[in-house]
Amino acid sequence: MTAQSASGQLVLVVDFGAQYGQLIARRVRDLGVYSEIVPCDMPAEEMSALVPAAIILSGGPASVYAEDAPSIDPGVLDLGVPVLGFCYGQQIMAKTLGGTVSHTDKGEYGAAPLERLDGACGSAQVPESMLFAGTPCEQTVWMSHRDAVSQVPEGFVVTSRTDVCPVASMECSERRLYATQFHPEVRHTPYGDQMLSNFLFEICGLERTWTMDSIIEDSVAAIREQVGESRVILGLSGGVDSSVVAALCAKAIGDQLTCVFVNHGLLRQDEPEEVEEVFTKQFDVDFVHVHAEDRYAGLLAGVTDPEAKRRIIGEQFWKEFFAVAEDLAEDGRPVQYLAQGTIYPDIIESGARKTGGKASTIKSHHNLIPFPDGVHFDLIEPLDHFFKDEVRALGTALGLPDHIVHRQPFPGPGLAIRIIGEVTPEKLTMLKGADAIVREELDAYNEAQFEERGERPVWQYFAVLPDVKSVGVMGDERTYQRPIILRAVESSDAMTADWAKLPCELLGRVSSRIVAEVPGINRVAYDITSKPPATIEWE
Ligand code: XMP
């Protein structure tokens, strides 16, 4: 199924390499309309085949006149679909339609006072702009540019200006083409949401159909239609994504579903027991616990390369699922489908398997590794167009308990990608011990903050075991042992993250406890890097 089918309306965000591309799609979804990102070199015909209800051209870092500047198929502006361009999007619209873009004397970065020039603000020549409806004649917008449109294309009017930028926005309302030099998608443009709403609901005539209830209803219907009478196994990790898929599938196909939990021995302390407890006691689903710890330990022995570890773990997952499917099929009902909790950022960062985009492979997410020889399933991935916080909202709407919905993300390859270098039983024991302390202390901190401020500030937190040793002194004795690195980040969707500004007392307590309670560790460091340039996990 596509997420579009869940809402019937699709807004395409055409990506010119924008810093804010994801943000535009999120803002549109937050307004209740489904939105997806597509690469800027997608031909108009292909875009048209997706039946978009509206198109938004993102910003981008290049100058439209640079040699390899991204451009757009001019046919996109002739599809009869309303188009809204931001920043580079305005410039590319102007250039493509015969206007002119020039360097401004000085760039314009940050908040800028804007003056509307349309009929609602006294102009006799320019009609009232629907894009600006309900916003003041003088307002603040967020700018980030050096080039700007100097002459608008034929049929366009200028609807606003700033001191630096004579064409802060332009439009041709007959063709429903609109553009702004500023960024309505950032919070620093106070009326940005109003403008986006005006575009989606007044200009394009869309409706707020991207609601949790409609998504559940349509997802359940889509799963039923895809699966028919077939049998499905579900790769369950106990995390929020696969639990939400379990709840959706259970609602859709009931006893055609078997949930399979592969225990690779790389889970956190006490986790396998907790997962088994939840899915045998709290959920009424068919549950299989596969003990694959020894097989994984054998396969990972001697392996140090991060991508090699990911590949081995991912491939073995498929094999384990396939073995379960073959066992189940002995009763004469074969398993055709594998359902899993792949979400949108997994796909983007694994190299755009389905988006057709140009994203490079940052990490091969475990569930996007190709099937090994002899293994095949048809896949059901009902969450492959969702961001993490949307999955959580879906979980709540499906009635999942809070402790699952707010569980912090945990990667499929588990602690193997938090042990730098070879995974050994000794290192696993050290990391599990340290991680349990990190979780205990930060769970308590997050919950206390939730009580006080209504939000859990730290999004993900864990321990990493690097492949180095350092000298220390304990009880007058020299030690030569491993450090633990504490990673704690704030994020909403894992696409970007900032390191958490934890109180010093908390950091101190975590450090003292780890060194005192975990044999083999003599030092604790705190990772203070955001994503980008780092990633959340170390491998
Ligand atoms: P990075 O390290 O890429 O992680 O910034 C982003 C988010 O994804 C999680 N992650 C994974 N999740 N399978 C998963 O299910 C994987 O292979 C995987 N790798 C990273 C990571 O924990 C973070 O929340």
PDB file of N, CA and C in Angstrom, residues 315 318-319 322 370-376:
ATOM      1  N   GLU A 315      20.999 -10.438   7.085  1.00  0.00           N
ATOM      2  CA  GLU A 315      20.789 -11.665   6.304  1.00  0.00           C
ATOM      3  C   GLU A 315      20.325 -12.806   7.178  1.00  0.00           C
ATOM      4  N   TRP A 318      16.656 -12.742   7.960  1.00  0.00           N
ATOM      5  CA  TRP A 318      15.819 -13.330   6.903  1.00  0.00           C
ATOM      6  C   TRP A 318      15.821 -14.854   7.015  1.00  0.00           C
ATOM      7  N   LYS A 319      17.017 -15.420   7.237  1.00  0.00           N
ATOM      8  CA  LYS A 319      17.101 -16.885   7.290  1.00  0.00           C
ATOM      9  C   LYS A 319      16.293 -17.430   8.467  1.00  0.00           C
ATOM     10  N   PHE A 322      12.670 -17.263   7.660  1.00  0.00           N
ATOM     11  CA  PHE A 322      12.323 -18.248   6.643  1.00  0.00           C
ATOM     12  C   PHE A 322      12.202 -19.639   7.269  1.00  0.00           C
ATOM     13  N   PRO A 370      19.115  -7.040   1.152  1.00  0.00           N
ATOM     14  CA  PRO A 370      18.448  -7.952   0.209  1.00  0.00           C
ATOM     15  C   PRO A 370      18.341  -9.371   0.764  1.00  0.00           C
ATOM     16  N   PHE A 371      17.343 -10.120   0.287  1.00  0.00           N
ATOM     17  CA  PHE A 371      17.195 -11.521   0.714  1.00  0.00           C
ATOM     18  C   PHE A 371      18.393 -12.341   0.247  1.00  0.00           C
ATOM     19  N   PRO A 372      18.902 -13.240   1.099  1.00  0.00           N
ATOM     20  CA  PRO A 372      19.947 -14.160   0.629  1.00  0.00           C
ATOM     21  C   PRO A 372      19.326 -15.236  -0.282  1.00  0.00           C
ATOM     22  N   ASP A 373      20.195 -15.974  -0.992  1.00  0.00           N
ATOM     23  CA  ASP A 373      19.694 -17.036  -1.879  1.00  0.00           C
ATOM     24  C   ASP A 373      18.787 -17.983  -1.111  1.00  0.00           C
ATOM     25  N   GLY A 374      17.715 -18.392  -1.747  1.00  0.00           N
ATOM     26  CA  GLY A 374      16.848 -19.408  -1.152  1.00  0.00           C
ATOM     27  C   GLY A 374      15.795 -18.843  -0.220  1.00  0.00           C
ATOM     28  N   VAL A 375      15.827 -17.518   0.016  1.00  0.00           N
ATOM     29  CA  VAL A 375      14.833 -16.916   0.913  1.00  0.00           C
ATOM     30  C   VAL A 375      13.959 -15.966   0.109  1.00  0.00           C
ATOM     31  N   HIS A 376      12.666 -16.114   0.271  1.00  0.00           N
ATOM     32  CA  HIS A 376      11.808 -15.104  -0.347  1.00  0.00           C
ATOM     33  C   HIS A 376      10.506 -14.913   0.431  1.00  0.00           C
TER      34      HIS A 376
END
